Every structure is written in C-alpha cells, then in structure tokens.
Amino acid sequence: MLDQLQRRLGLRTDSVIFFASAALTILFVVTTISLTDTVDSVFTKASDWILTNLGWFYILGVTTFVLFLIWIALSRYGHVRLGGQDTRPEYSNGAWFAMLFAAGIGTILMFWGVAEPISHYADPPEQGVKPESAHAAERAMAFALYHFGLHTWAIFCLPALAFAYFVYQRGLPFRVSSILHPLLGDRINGPIGKIVDVTAVVGTLFGVSVSIGLGTLQINSGLHELFGLPQNKLVQVLLIAVVTAIATASVMSGLDKGIKILSNINILMAVGLLIFVLVAGPTLFMAKGIVETTGTYVSSVVPLSFWNDTFANTGWQGNWTVFYWAWTITWSPFVGIFVARISKGRTIREFVMGVLALPSAFTVIWFSIFGMGSFDIEMNGSGGLVKAVVKEGDVPGALFTFLQNYPAATLISALSVLIVVIFFTTSADSASMVVDMLCERVDEKLPTPTRQRVFWAVTQGVVGGTLLAATGKSGLDALQQVITVIGLPFFVIAFVMMFSLLRALREDFPELGRDPLAKQLAARSATPAEPPEQAAEAEKEPVG
C-alpha cells in the first residue's frame, strides 16, 4: 500500500522509512501542540535524569571518540583511501572546508561567539574563580573552546568516517543502519535497520529544528536592533518562512550550485567579519590573545576532557557540557552523512585530520577574537555585555550588543544578520539532502526526485515554525529536552560505530595488521586482484 502511495506521489524512496518518519514527525508536532505541558513534563524528567546520572558517560564517551579518531588516523589504516587508491577528491580543500564548516557549527559560532565567553566570565564554572577577573576570562576561553573545538568535531567526524567507509568501500547506502553491517550483514535491510533509520530521520529533523529556533531568535534580535522589528511569534514565523523558501530554492538547484556557492560566499563573509573585528578592535590585545588562548586550550583540553564537577556538583556541567554533547549527537547523522558525501577520495588520515583540525583551528581564532574583544569591552571599555547577556538573559542579541562598540555598527550588524541567514539556509539545505539520503531505496540507484528534498526542507521549516507559533519559547525548550533524550541512543550507536569500523577495516585489509609500512595497500588498491592461476604460480616461486 505504501509503495502504491509513493508511486502516485511520484516519489522514489524507501516507503517504510519515508512515511514512518513523516508520520512520527507530524504526530509529535500535533501532540506537542495539543499536550504541551504533558509532553514537556515527561521529557523534562527523562532529560533531567540523563543529565544527572549519565553526565559522566557523555564526558568519557566524547573523549573516547577523540582518542579513537586520532589513533585510527595515525595508524596503518590511515592510508586507506575512501573510494579506492585511484579516486581523488571531488572538491578542493577550500571548498571542502567551507561546506563542512557551514553545514556543521557555523550558525552556532555566530550565536555563541560572544555569548559563551562572556557568560563564563561573569559566572565561572569552576569553584574559587573570581567572577569578571582575568582568571575568569582565561577559564572562560578554555571552556568555550572545549565545547566547540576538537570534541564537537569528533562527534561529527566519527559517524562521517563510518558512513564514508561503508558507502565507498562496501557500496552500502547512505544510512545510519549501514554502520551495523559488520554485525548484522544483510539484515540491516530488515526491521532493525528500518527502526534505526527512522530514528535517525526524526532525530535529525528535531535537531535541525532547534537550530532553526536559535537562528530565528538571533535574526529577529538583529533586525530588532537594526530596524526596531518586534520580537514576537509572528515575526519569527515569517522569518522561518523566508529562510525556508531560500533553502528550498537552494535544494532545487542541486549540491554544486546550491550549497557549494552559498557556503563559499558565507565563509568569505564570516572571515570578513572576523578581520573587521580584529582590525577595528583592540588588535594587539586580540593578537596576543589568540596565541595565549591557543596555549590555554592546549593545556586545558586534557583535564577538561575528564572533568565531571564531582566535588562541587553544582549541576553546571549538565546544563552546559552534557547538554551540548547530547544536542550535538542528534546532529551527527546529518553532519556526518553530509561530510561523508563531500569527502570521497580522501584518505582516512586526510579525512580525520581535516575534519578535526581545520574547523577546530578556525574555532580557536574565532572565539579568541570575539571573546577577547568582549573582555576588553568589559575591562577597558563601556561594558554592558555582562548586563545584557547574563543578567538580562539576552543571549540571541549578544553579538549585536558587542558590535555596538565598533565603527559602522549598523552596517556590520546587517552583514552579521545576512551571515546568520546564509548559515541557517545551508544547514537547512544540507539537512534536507541528508534526510532524503536516509530514506533512499537500496535497490534503486537512480537520482531521487527533487520534490523529496523539497518536502524535507519545507518540513523542517514547518516543524520549527509550528513550535514557535504554537508554544513560543517553551516549545523550543521542550524540543531541546526531547533531543537530549533522543540523543542517548545515538550516543550508544556511536560506540557501535567505532567497533564496526575497526572490524570492517580488519576484515577488508587484513594485511595492514602485519605490514608496518602499509606498502601492500597501494598495490591492493591500485591494481586488480591477480587471477587464481597467477596467484598459484606466484606462490611456487622461491622467496628471496
């Protein structure tokens, strides 16, 4: 019946995954609107339990991801090229970096670049640190970079690498269930695989919806600052409609013309904003700060990777770090599959080092400049950031309050709004493409109709807009609680990814376990296997 329905609609998809995901999404939205208090209560309790009792598991787990990825990149398996030894990357390093950055945490850096450092500066996470002191500023940078550096990108990199390997090495579809292939074999196409993929689709939609909400709030705050536009539900829904329309147009134009062009333009604009703040602000203070903050991050990342706030037990880590990890893990199928899609032809070593190192290095520079600029405003300037962001809780407006202290504030604020809009658009665009991949038919290699990607792009906007219109901020809060709960099974699956990937590498490249120089890999990947007769003759030849 479902197959007949999709044929009538002109779709080319796995009907079970597609319609089950769509139905669950609609059911959740309707239930949330109708029974907001009940849904919020259930998921709040579940989320609070996870944050309280499993926080240590998240902290240790993400650190394990980082260590595993670094190990596999430096190991003999680092020579394995995704797609075969003769395959070369489809995109240049610059275009590749722009796309993976824009689809990853570009919007989040715009949102938190000022807000997080100034929050930890005014309210230090660690006991014994005096608020609004030089020491508080140093620790604030350490925590901000811990949250958005290697650890966040490890959460994205691990599934991205697993997807890329199983798709390009074993010819499996772009689905989360494909990572279970070493364990289940062809049974990934059965009920267990369907459940995993439906969960991935719904989780991705919810994760994107939270970012849609955050992006909308920041855009609304910027337009309020520029034009006095009201900050209310109607304006926010209209903003979502406009951005969804742009994302839909990008989807219809395809990956190369849509996401690639938007990403390249946006990364240039973001770098332009970064350079402006550096030049127009306290340049020497920021330049020194970049160097010092890099050292602070390097010296702090190991202790913070295992810090659990055990003795003070303030609950801070649950509200910040654990929530970040839980939220980020719901994004991991989306970002992971998208990064895998644009990374064919790179070796495992290039892949891991690129995905971990490049965005993390840019993050260090970004937070150093905006964070140090924020501290300078509070320590040596007119102040006001602590009051606006921390005391008054205007987190979405933090960037625009910051820019009021710079020349051409109106123009630069308008540019910042545009950057957020494009980051927002590329995320929605990328997510719709990835969700469409998750619903792809295994037995059909033809390109999927554009209408499917358009459907998911519109669905994302409808979910975000409906929640904002129906329940306002409480609706987004409820959704955040939901994805914290949904994030737990994804977190468990991430451990399965490590096991499956390592098992698959050992099965596919057994010689790498014996060859310390990995010389056999090049011959294996670059030349076809010998015919049985030749192989038998080779075995008869004397060695040496």
Coordinates of C-alpha atoms in Angstrom, one line a residue:
M1 CA 0.0 0.0 0.0
L2 CA 2.8 2.4 0.9
D3 CA 4.6 1.6 -2.4
Q4 CA 1.4 2.4 -4.3
L5 CA 1.1 5.7 -2.4
Q6 CA 4.6 6.8 -3.2
R7 CA 4.2 5.9 -6.9
R8 CA 1.1 8.1 -7.0
L9 CA 3.0 10.9 -5.4
G10 CA 5.9 10.5 -7.8
L11 CA 8.4 9.6 -5.1
R12 CA 11.4 7.2 -5.3
T13 CA 12.2 6.3 -1.7
D14 CA 12.0 3.5 0.9
S15 CA 8.3 3.8 1.6
V16 CA 8.5 2.4 5.1
I17 CA 11.3 4.8 6.3
F18 CA 9.8 7.8 4.5
F19 CA 6.2 7.5 5.6
A20 CA 7.0 6.3 9.1
S21 CA 9.4 9.3 9.6
A22 CA 6.9 11.8 8.2
A23 CA 4.0 10.3 10.3
L24 CA 6.1 10.3 13.6
T25 CA 7.2 13.9 12.9
I26 CA 3.6 15.1 12.3
L27 CA 2.4 13.1 15.4
F28 CA 5.0 14.6 17.6
V29 CA 4.2 18.2 16.5
V30 CA 0.5 17.7 16.9
T31 CA 0.9 16.1 20.3
T32 CA 3.3 18.8 21.5
I33 CA 0.8 21.5 20.4
S34 CA -2.1 19.7 22.0
L35 CA -0.5 18.4 25.2
T36 CA 2.4 20.8 25.6
D37 CA 2.6 20.6 29.4
T38 CA 2.3 16.8 29.5
V39 CA 5.0 16.3 26.8
D40 CA 7.2 18.8 28.4
S41 CA 6.9 17.2 31.8
V42 CA 7.7 13.7 30.5
F43 CA 10.7 14.7 28.6
T44 CA 12.0 17.1 31.2
K45 CA 12.0 14.4 33.8
A46 CA 13.8 12.0 31.4
S47 CA 16.3 14.6 30.4
D48 CA 17.0 15.6 33.9
W49 CA 17.6 12.0 34.8
I50 CA 20.1 11.6 31.9
L51 CA 21.9 14.8 32.8
T52 CA 22.2 13.9 36.4
N53 CA 23.1 10.2 36.1
L54 CA 24.7 9.8 32.8
G55 CA 26.7 13.0 32.5
W56 CA 30.0 11.2 33.2
F57 CA 29.1 8.7 30.4
Y58 CA 28.8 11.6 27.9
I59 CA 32.1 13.2 29.1
L60 CA 34.1 10.0 28.9
G61 CA 32.4 8.9 25.7
V62 CA 33.2 12.0 23.7
T63 CA 36.8 12.0 24.9
T64 CA 36.9 8.3 23.7
F65 CA 35.7 9.5 20.3
V66 CA 38.6 12.0 20.1
L67 CA 41.2 9.4 21.1
F68 CA 39.9 6.8 18.7
L69 CA 39.9 9.1 15.7
I70 CA 43.4 10.3 16.4
W71 CA 44.6 6.8 16.8
I72 CA 43.0 5.5 13.6
A73 CA 44.3 8.5 11.6
L74 CA 47.9 7.8 12.7
S75 CA 47.6 4.0 12.4
R76 CA 48.3 1.9 9.4
Y77 CA 44.7 2.3 8.4
G78 CA 45.2 6.0 7.8
H79 CA 46.5 5.1 4.3
V80 CA 43.1 3.7 3.2
R81 CA 41.6 6.0 0.6
L82 CA 37.8 6.3 0.7
G83 CA 36.7 5.1 -2.7
G84 CA 39.9 3.3 -3.8
Q85 CA 43.5 4.4 -4.4
D86 CA 42.8 5.9 -7.8
T87 CA 39.9 8.1 -6.5
R88 CA 40.6 11.8 -6.0
P89 CA 38.5 14.3 -4.0
E90 CA 35.6 15.9 -5.9
Y91 CA 36.1 19.3 -4.2
S92 CA 39.2 21.4 -3.5
N93 CA 40.4 21.8 0.1
G94 CA 39.0 25.3 0.3
A95 CA 35.5 24.3 -1.0
W96 CA 35.5 21.2 1.2
F97 CA 36.3 23.2 4.3
A98 CA 33.7 25.8 3.5
M99 CA 31.0 23.2 3.1
L100 CA 31.8 21.1 6.1
F101 CA 32.1 24.2 8.3
A102 CA 28.9 25.9 7.1
A103 CA 27.0 22.6 7.5
G104 CA 28.5 22.0 10.9
I105 CA 28.6 24.7 13.5
G106 CA 28.8 28.0 11.5
T107 CA 25.5 29.2 13.0
I108 CA 26.5 28.1 16.5
L109 CA 29.7 30.1 16.3
M110 CA 27.8 33.2 15.3
F111 CA 25.3 32.6 18.2
W112 CA 27.8 31.7 20.9
G113 CA 31.0 33.5 19.8
V114 CA 30.3 36.4 22.2
A115 CA 27.6 34.9 24.5
E116 CA 29.5 31.9 25.9
P117 CA 32.8 33.6 26.8
I118 CA 31.0 36.4 28.5
S119 CA 28.7 34.1 30.3
H120 CA 31.5 32.1 31.8
Y121 CA 33.4 35.3 32.5
A122 CA 30.6 36.6 34.6
D123 CA 29.6 33.2 36.1
P124 CA 32.7 30.9 36.2
P125 CA 32.0 27.2 36.0
E126 CA 34.8 26.3 38.5
Q127 CA 34.7 27.0 42.2
G128 CA 37.2 29.5 43.6
V129 CA 37.4 31.6 40.4
K130 CA 36.5 35.3 41.0
P131 CA 33.8 36.5 38.5
E132 CA 34.9 39.1 36.0
S133 CA 38.6 38.7 36.7
A134 CA 41.5 38.0 34.4
H135 CA 41.5 34.4 35.7
A136 CA 37.8 34.1 34.9
A137 CA 38.4 35.3 31.4
E138 CA 41.1 32.7 30.9
R139 CA 39.0 29.9 32.1
A140 CA 36.0 31.1 30.1
M141 CA 38.0 30.8 26.9
A142 CA 39.2 27.3 28.0
F143 CA 35.6 26.1 28.4
A144 CA 34.3 27.8 25.3
L145 CA 37.0 26.1 23.1
Y146 CA 36.5 22.8 24.9
H147 CA 32.8 22.9 23.9
F148 CA 33.3 23.9 20.3
G149 CA 36.8 22.6 19.4
L150 CA 38.0 19.0 18.9
H151 CA 35.3 17.4 21.0
T152 CA 32.4 18.8 19.0
W153 CA 34.0 17.9 15.7
A154 CA 34.9 14.4 16.9
I155 CA 31.1 13.9 17.4
F156 CA 30.7 14.9 13.7
C157 CA 33.8 13.1 12.4
L158 CA 33.2 9.7 13.8
P159 CA 29.9 9.0 12.0
A160 CA 31.1 10.8 8.9
L161 CA 34.1 8.5 8.7
A162 CA 32.0 5.4 9.3
F163 CA 29.4 6.4 6.7
A164 CA 32.1 7.3 4.1
Y165 CA 33.9 4.0 4.6
F166 CA 30.8 1.7 4.4
V167 CA 29.4 3.7 1.4
Y168 CA 32.6 4.0 -0.6
Q169 CA 34.3 0.8 0.4
R170 CA 31.4 -1.6 0.7
G171 CA 28.9 0.0 -1.6
L172 CA 26.2 0.4 1.1
P173 CA 23.6 3.2 1.1
F174 CA 23.9 6.5 3.0
R175 CA 22.0 5.2 6.0
V176 CA 22.8 5.0 9.7
S177 CA 21.9 1.3 9.6
S178 CA 24.8 0.7 7.2
I179 CA 27.2 1.1 10.2
L180 CA 25.7 -2.2 11.6
H181 CA 26.7 -4.2 8.5
P182 CA 29.7 -6.0 10.2
L183 CA 27.3 -7.1 12.9
L184 CA 24.1 -7.8 11.1
G185 CA 25.1 -8.3 7.5
D186 CA 22.2 -8.0 5.0
R187 CA 19.8 -7.9 7.9
I188 CA 20.4 -4.2 8.1
N189 CA 17.7 -4.0 5.4
G190 CA 15.2 -5.7 7.8
P191 CA 13.1 -4.3 10.7
I192 CA 16.1 -3.4 12.9
G193 CA 17.7 -1.3 10.2
K194 CA 14.4 0.4 9.5
I195 CA 14.0 1.3 13.1
V196 CA 17.5 2.8 13.3
D197 CA 16.9 4.8 10.1
V198 CA 13.5 6.1 11.1
T199 CA 15.0 7.2 14.5
A200 CA 17.8 8.9 12.6
V201 CA 15.5 10.8 10.4
V202 CA 13.3 12.0 13.2
G203 CA 16.3 12.9 15.4
T204 CA 17.8 14.9 12.6
L205 CA 14.7 16.8 12.0
F206 CA 14.3 17.7 15.6
G207 CA 18.0 18.7 15.9
V208 CA 17.7 20.9 12.9
S209 CA 14.5 22.4 14.3
V210 CA 16.3 23.5 17.5
S211 CA 19.0 25.3 15.4
I212 CA 16.2 26.8 13.3
G213 CA 14.7 28.2 16.5
L214 CA 18.1 29.6 17.7
G215 CA 18.9 31.1 14.3
T216 CA 15.4 32.7 14.1
L217 CA 15.8 34.2 17.5
Q218 CA 19.2 35.7 16.6
I219 CA 18.0 37.0 13.2
N220 CA 14.9 38.5 14.9
S221 CA 17.2 40.1 17.6
G222 CA 19.4 41.6 14.9
L223 CA 16.5 43.0 12.9
H224 CA 15.1 44.4 16.1
E225 CA 18.4 46.2 16.7
L226 CA 18.6 47.5 13.1
F227 CA 15.0 48.4 12.3
G228 CA 13.1 48.1 15.5
L229 CA 11.3 45.0 14.2
P230 CA 9.2 43.4 17.0
Q231 CA 10.5 40.3 18.7
N232 CA 7.4 38.1 18.6
K233 CA 6.0 34.8 17.3
L234 CA 4.5 36.3 14.1
V235 CA 7.8 37.9 13.0
Q236 CA 9.7 34.7 13.8
V237 CA 7.4 32.5 11.8
L238 CA 7.7 34.9 8.9
L239 CA 11.4 34.8 9.1
I240 CA 11.4 31.0 9.1
A241 CA 9.1 31.0 6.0
V242 CA 11.6 33.3 4.2
V243 CA 14.7 31.3 5.1
T244 CA 12.9 28.0 4.3
A245 CA 12.0 29.4 0.8
I246 CA 15.7 30.3 0.2
A247 CA 16.7 26.8 1.4
T248 CA 14.1 25.2 -0.9
A249 CA 15.4 27.2 -3.9
S250 CA 19.0 26.1 -3.0
V251 CA 17.8 22.4 -2.8
M252 CA 16.2 22.7 -6.2
S253 CA 19.4 24.0 -7.7
G254 CA 21.5 21.0 -6.5
L255 CA 24.5 20.5 -4.3
D256 CA 27.2 22.0 -6.5
K257 CA 25.2 25.1 -7.5
G258 CA 23.3 25.5 -4.2
I259 CA 25.2 24.6 -1.0
K260 CA 28.7 25.0 -2.6
I261 CA 28.0 28.5 -3.8
L262 CA 26.3 29.6 -0.6
S263 CA 29.0 28.0 1.6
N264 CA 31.8 29.7 -0.3
I265 CA 30.2 33.1 -0.1
N266 CA 29.3 32.7 3.5
I267 CA 32.7 31.6 4.7
L268 CA 34.2 34.7 2.9
M269 CA 31.7 36.9 4.7
A270 CA 32.4 35.3 8.0
V271 CA 36.1 35.7 7.6
G272 CA 35.5 39.3 6.6
L273 CA 33.6 40.0 9.8
L274 CA 36.4 38.3 11.7
I275 CA 39.0 40.5 10.1
F276 CA 36.9 43.6 10.7
V277 CA 36.6 42.9 14.4
L278 CA 40.3 42.2 14.6
V279 CA 41.3 45.4 12.8
A280 CA 38.7 47.8 14.3
G281 CA 39.0 46.4 17.8
P282 CA 42.0 46.2 20.2
T283 CA 44.2 44.4 17.6
L284 CA 47.3 43.9 19.7
F285 CA 45.2 42.7 22.6
M286 CA 43.4 40.2 20.3
A287 CA 46.6 39.1 18.6
K288 CA 48.3 38.3 21.9
G289 CA 45.0 36.7 23.0
I290 CA 45.0 34.3 20.0
V291 CA 48.4 33.0 21.0
E292 CA 47.7 32.8 24.7
T293 CA 44.2 31.3 24.2
T294 CA 45.8 28.6 22.0
G295 CA 48.1 27.7 24.8
T296 CA 45.2 27.8 27.3
Y297 CA 43.2 25.4 25.2
V298 CA 46.1 23.0 24.6
S299 CA 46.9 22.9 28.4
S300 CA 43.3 22.7 29.5
V301 CA 41.8 20.3 26.9
V302 CA 43.1 17.1 28.6
P303 CA 41.9 18.0 32.2
L304 CA 38.6 19.3 30.9
S305 CA 38.1 16.1 28.8
F306 CA 37.8 14.2 32.1
W307 CA 36.4 16.9 34.4
N308 CA 33.0 15.9 35.9
D309 CA 32.4 18.6 38.6
T310 CA 32.5 15.7 41.0
F311 CA 33.3 17.6 44.3
A312 CA 31.3 20.8 43.8
N313 CA 28.4 19.0 42.0
T314 CA 26.9 22.4 41.0
G315 CA 24.9 21.0 38.1
W316 CA 26.7 23.4 35.8
Q317 CA 28.2 20.7 33.6
G318 CA 24.8 19.1 33.0
N319 CA 23.3 22.4 31.8
W320 CA 26.2 23.2 29.6
T321 CA 28.7 20.5 28.5
V322 CA 26.4 17.4 28.7
F323 CA 23.6 19.3 27.0
Y324 CA 26.0 20.3 24.2
W325 CA 27.1 16.8 23.7
A326 CA 23.6 15.4 23.8
W327 CA 22.4 18.1 21.3
T328 CA 25.4 17.7 19.0
I329 CA 24.9 13.9 18.8
T330 CA 21.4 14.4 17.4
W331 CA 23.1 16.4 14.6
S332 CA 25.7 13.7 14.0
P333 CA 23.8 11.7 11.4
F334 CA 23.0 14.9 9.4
V335 CA 26.5 16.5 9.6
G336 CA 28.2 13.1 9.4
I337 CA 26.4 11.9 6.2
F338 CA 26.8 15.3 4.6
V339 CA 30.6 15.4 5.3
A340 CA 30.9 11.8 4.0
R341 CA 29.0 12.8 0.9
I342 CA 31.6 15.6 0.0
S343 CA 34.7 13.7 1.1
K344 CA 35.1 10.8 -1.4
G345 CA 38.6 10.3 -2.5
R346 CA 40.4 11.4 0.7
T347 CA 42.4 9.0 2.8
I348 CA 41.3 8.3 6.4
R349 CA 44.2 10.3 7.7
E350 CA 43.4 13.3 5.5
F351 CA 39.7 13.0 6.4
V352 CA 40.2 12.8 10.1
M353 CA 42.9 15.5 10.4
G354 CA 40.9 17.8 8.1
V355 CA 37.6 17.4 9.8
L356 CA 39.1 17.7 13.3
A357 CA 42.0 20.1 12.8
L358 CA 40.7 22.7 10.3
P359 CA 37.4 23.7 11.9
S360 CA 39.0 23.5 15.4
A361 CA 41.7 25.9 14.4
F362 CA 39.2 28.3 12.9
T363 CA 37.1 28.0 16.1
V364 CA 40.2 28.9 18.3
I365 CA 40.7 32.0 16.2
W366 CA 37.0 32.9 16.1
F367 CA 36.5 32.6 19.9
S368 CA 39.8 34.3 20.6
I369 CA 38.9 37.4 18.7
F370 CA 35.3 37.7 19.7
G371 CA 36.0 36.5 23.3
M372 CA 39.0 38.8 23.9
G373 CA 37.1 41.6 22.3
S374 CA 34.2 41.0 24.7
F375 CA 36.6 41.0 27.7
D376 CA 38.2 44.2 26.5
I377 CA 34.8 45.9 26.4
E378 CA 34.1 44.9 30.0
M379 CA 37.6 45.5 31.4
N380 CA 38.6 48.6 29.4
G381 CA 35.5 49.9 27.7
S382 CA 32.0 50.9 28.4
G383 CA 30.9 47.5 29.5
G384 CA 27.3 46.4 29.2
L385 CA 27.7 42.9 27.8
V386 CA 27.5 41.1 31.2
K387 CA 24.4 43.1 32.0
A388 CA 22.7 42.4 28.7
V389 CA 23.7 38.7 28.2
V390 CA 24.0 37.3 31.7
K391 CA 21.8 39.5 33.9
E392 CA 19.1 40.3 31.4
G393 CA 19.4 36.9 29.5
D394 CA 19.6 38.4 26.0
V395 CA 21.8 35.6 24.6
P396 CA 20.4 35.9 21.0
G397 CA 21.4 39.6 21.0
A398 CA 24.9 39.2 22.4
L399 CA 26.6 39.6 19.0
F400 CA 24.7 42.8 18.2
T401 CA 25.3 44.3 21.6
F402 CA 29.0 43.5 21.1
L403 CA 29.0 45.2 17.6
Q404 CA 27.6 48.4 19.0
N405 CA 31.0 49.1 20.4
Y406 CA 32.5 49.1 16.8
P407 CA 32.5 51.6 13.9
A408 CA 29.7 51.3 11.3
A409 CA 27.7 49.2 13.8
T410 CA 24.5 49.3 11.8
L411 CA 26.2 48.1 8.6
I412 CA 28.2 45.4 10.3
S413 CA 25.2 44.2 12.2
A414 CA 23.2 44.0 9.0
L415 CA 26.1 41.9 7.5
S416 CA 26.0 39.7 10.5
V417 CA 22.3 39.1 10.1
L418 CA 22.9 38.1 6.5
I419 CA 25.7 35.7 7.5
V420 CA 23.4 34.0 10.0
V421 CA 20.7 33.7 7.4
I422 CA 23.0 32.0 4.9
F423 CA 24.4 29.7 7.6
F424 CA 20.9 29.0 8.5
T425 CA 20.0 28.3 4.9
T426 CA 23.0 26.0 4.2
S427 CA 22.2 24.0 7.3
A428 CA 18.6 23.5 6.3
D429 CA 19.6 22.8 2.7
S430 CA 22.2 20.2 3.8
A431 CA 19.8 18.6 6.3
S432 CA 17.1 18.1 3.6
M433 CA 19.6 16.4 1.3
V434 CA 20.8 14.1 4.1
V435 CA 17.3 13.2 5.3
D436 CA 16.5 12.3 1.7
M437 CA 19.5 10.0 1.6
L438 CA 18.4 8.3 4.8
C439 CA 15.1 7.4 3.0
E440 CA 16.8 6.2 -0.2
R441 CA 15.8 2.9 -1.8
V442 CA 18.6 0.3 -1.5
D443 CA 17.7 -1.5 -4.7
E444 CA 17.5 1.6 -6.9
K445 CA 20.5 3.8 -7.9
L446 CA 18.6 6.4 -9.9
P447 CA 18.7 10.0 -8.7
T448 CA 15.9 10.8 -6.3
P449 CA 13.2 13.4 -7.4
T450 CA 13.9 16.9 -6.3
R451 CA 10.4 17.0 -4.7
Q452 CA 11.6 14.7 -2.0
R453 CA 14.3 17.1 -0.8
V454 CA 11.9 19.9 -1.2
F455 CA 9.4 18.1 1.1
W456 CA 12.0 17.7 3.8
A457 CA 13.2 21.3 3.5
V458 CA 9.6 22.5 3.9
T459 CA 9.0 20.0 6.8
Q460 CA 11.9 21.4 8.7
G461 CA 10.6 24.9 8.4
V462 CA 7.0 23.8 9.3
V463 CA 8.3 22.0 12.4
G464 CA 10.2 25.0 13.6
G465 CA 7.5 27.5 12.7
T466 CA 4.7 25.4 14.2
L467 CA 6.5 25.0 17.5
L468 CA 7.3 28.7 17.7
A469 CA 3.8 29.8 16.8
A470 CA 2.0 27.3 19.0
T471 CA 4.1 27.3 22.1
G472 CA 6.7 30.0 21.8
K473 CA 10.0 29.7 23.7
S474 CA 8.5 26.9 25.9
G475 CA 8.1 24.8 22.7
L476 CA 11.7 25.2 21.9
D477 CA 12.7 24.3 25.4
A478 CA 10.5 21.2 25.2
L479 CA 12.1 20.3 21.9
Q480 CA 15.6 20.6 23.5
Q481 CA 14.5 18.3 26.2
V482 CA 13.3 15.8 23.6
I483 CA 16.5 15.7 21.6
T484 CA 18.5 15.3 24.8
V485 CA 16.6 12.1 25.4
I486 CA 16.8 11.1 21.7
G487 CA 20.5 11.8 21.8
L488 CA 21.1 8.9 24.2
P489 CA 20.5 6.0 21.7
F490 CA 22.6 7.9 19.1
F491 CA 25.4 8.1 21.7
V492 CA 25.2 4.4 22.2
I493 CA 25.3 3.8 18.4
A494 CA 28.4 5.9 18.2
F495 CA 30.2 3.3 20.3
V496 CA 28.9 0.7 17.9
M497 CA 30.4 2.8 15.0
M498 CA 33.9 2.5 16.4
F499 CA 33.6 -1.3 16.8
S500 CA 32.0 -1.7 13.4
L501 CA 34.5 0.5 11.6
L502 CA 37.5 -1.2 13.2
R503 CA 36.1 -4.7 12.5
A504 CA 35.4 -3.8 8.9
L505 CA 38.9 -2.4 8.4
R506 CA 40.4 -5.6 9.8
E507 CA 38.2 -7.7 7.5
D508 CA 38.9 -5.7 4.3
F509 CA 42.6 -5.0 4.9
P510 CA 44.0 -7.9 6.9
E511 CA 47.5 -7.3 5.5
L512 CA 47.7 -4.0 7.3
G513 CA 47.8 -5.8 10.6
R514 CA 51.1 -7.4 9.6
D515 CA 52.8 -4.8 7.3
P516 CA 54.3 -2.0 9.4
L517 CA 54.8 0.3 6.4
A518 CA 51.4 -0.4 4.8
K519 CA 53.1 -0.9 1.4
Q520 CA 50.7 -3.6 0.3
L521 CA 47.8 -1.2 0.5
A522 CA 48.9 0.7 -2.6
A523 CA 49.2 -2.4 -4.6
R524 CA 45.9 -3.7 -3.4
S525 CA 44.0 -0.5 -4.2
A526 CA 45.7 0.5 -7.4
T527 CA 45.9 -2.8 -9.2
P528 CA 43.2 -5.5 -9.8
A529 CA 43.5 -8.8 -7.9
E530 CA 45.6 -11.5 -9.6
P531 CA 43.8 -14.3 -11.4
P532 CA 43.8 -17.5 -9.4
E533 CA 46.3 -19.2 -11.8
Q534 CA 48.8 -16.3 -11.5
A535 CA 48.4 -16.3 -7.7
A536 CA 49.1 -20.0 -7.6
E537 CA 52.2 -19.6 -9.8
A538 CA 53.5 -16.8 -7.6
E539 CA 53.2 -19.0 -4.5
K540 CA 55.5 -21.5 -6.1
E541 CA 58.3 -19.0 -6.7
P542 CA 61.1 -19.2 -4.1
V543 CA 61.3 -16.3 -1.6
G544 CA 64.5 -14.2 -1.7

